[in-house]
Amino acid sequence: MSGADQHADWLTGIIDIAELAGAAILDIYRRDFDVEFKHDDSPLTAADMAAHRAIAQGLAELTPDVPVLSEEGAHLPWDRRRQWQRYWLVDPLDGTREFVKRNGEFTVNIALVEDGFPILGVVHAPVTGLMAWARKGEGAWRRDAATGAAQRIEVAPRSTPPWRVVGSRSHRDGRLAAFLESRGPVAMMPMGSSLKFIAIACGDADLYLRHGPTSEWDTAAGQCVLEAAGGAVVALDGAPLRCNQGESLLNPSFLACAGDPKQWLSTT
């Protein structure tokens, strides 16, 4: 099987796995659940772990020889990870704070990373049934529960304001406010999780600027979808956002946008 055929099969497989993880999440979302807190004060629920188990099992069956790095799995040291040319990068439940708030704005994120860049990506929103997926160089698609039909998606950048800006619903940042003041009129669209990347990829937003900590599993799948839809995700020095480049799994501050990132970087 050629690499392209293999990737196509894997993409089909991870779409199915994301749906299974979403079903496991919804089973807990629809009833009472406890909330614990990790060492960094981020919340953890039984849904995070149920989704992790579903994804880990599914990927072990789909690609037994490809390692998996999951937010809820073992955090492997750099000395081991640095040997990886290819691996799965997973956030079983991105937006646990939104899950706890029961606002529906959380996702399942699964990405295949090769040589530091996500080349396959799936983002699934269990509550709405939205599924977005992409293969590097082959485009991006979405499927909504209402129609069940797959639709090609592409960015739709604006050349003049008001700029459509997506931002975190749970993480406030004064630097973002200062940046927006320098750009003219904006229409702010708060939302949680990797849905911000999908909004840009679908042509519904122009920009997502993130200062402050995010982890690579928060962004890889959404980055893949957005880039395949014609957008860009870059660090504030203009370099493409990469994965597994050192001991830390934290991203630098970054910009995700529908058009040329150079138009924004001069004022970040």
Coordinates of N, CA and C in Angstrom, one line a residue, residues 11 119 121 133-142 151-154 224-230:
L11 N -7.0 8.0 8.0 CA -7.9 9.1 8.2 C -9.4 8.6 8.4
I119 N -0.1 16.0 9.8 CA -0.4 15.8 8.3 C -1.8 15.1 8.2
G121 N -5.6 15.2 10.5 CA -6.2 15.8 11.7 C -7.7 15.6 11.6
W133 N -12.2 17.2 9.3 CA -11.0 16.4 9.1 C -10.2 16.9 7.9
A134 N -8.9 16.5 7.9 CA -8.0 17.0 6.8 C -6.8 16.1 6.6
R135 N -6.3 16.1 5.4 CA -5.0 15.5 5.1 C -4.2 16.5 4.4
K136 N -3.0 16.7 4.9 CA -2.1 17.7 4.3 C -2.0 17.6 2.8
G137 N -2.2 18.7 2.1 CA -2.1 18.7 0.7 C -3.3 18.2 -0.1
E138 N -4.3 17.7 0.7 CA -5.5 17.1 0.0 C -6.8 17.8 0.4
G139 N -6.7 18.9 1.2 CA -7.9 19.6 1.5 C -8.5 19.2 2.8
A140 N -9.6 19.9 3.2 CA -10.3 19.8 4.5 C -11.8 19.7 4.2
W141 N -12.4 18.9 5.1 CA -13.9 18.7 5.0 C -14.5 18.8 6.4
R142 N -15.9 19.0 6.3 CA -16.7 19.0 7.6 C -17.9 18.2 7.3
Q151 N -18.7 18.1 3.3 CA -18.6 19.3 2.5 C -17.1 19.8 2.6
R152 N -16.6 20.1 1.5 CA -15.2 20.7 1.4 C -15.3 22.1 2.1
I153 N -14.3 22.4 2.9 CA -14.2 23.7 3.5 C -12.9 24.5 3.1
E154 N -13.1 25.8 3.0 CA -11.9 26.7 2.7 C -12.1 28.0 3.5
C224 N -3.9 21.2 11.5 CA -4.0 20.5 10.3 C -5.2 20.8 9.4
V225 N -6.3 20.9 10.1 CA -7.6 21.2 9.3 C -7.5 22.6 8.7
L226 N -7.0 23.6 9.6 CA -7.0 25.0 9.1 C -6.0 25.1 7.9
E227 N -4.8 24.5 8.1 CA -3.8 24.7 7.0 C -4.3 24.0 5.7
A228 N -4.9 22.9 5.8 CA -5.4 22.2 4.6 C -6.6 23.0 4.0
A229 N -7.2 23.8 4.8 CA -8.3 24.6 4.2 C -7.8 25.9 3.7
G230 N -6.5 26.1 3.7 CA -5.9 27.3 3.1 C -5.4 28.4 4.1

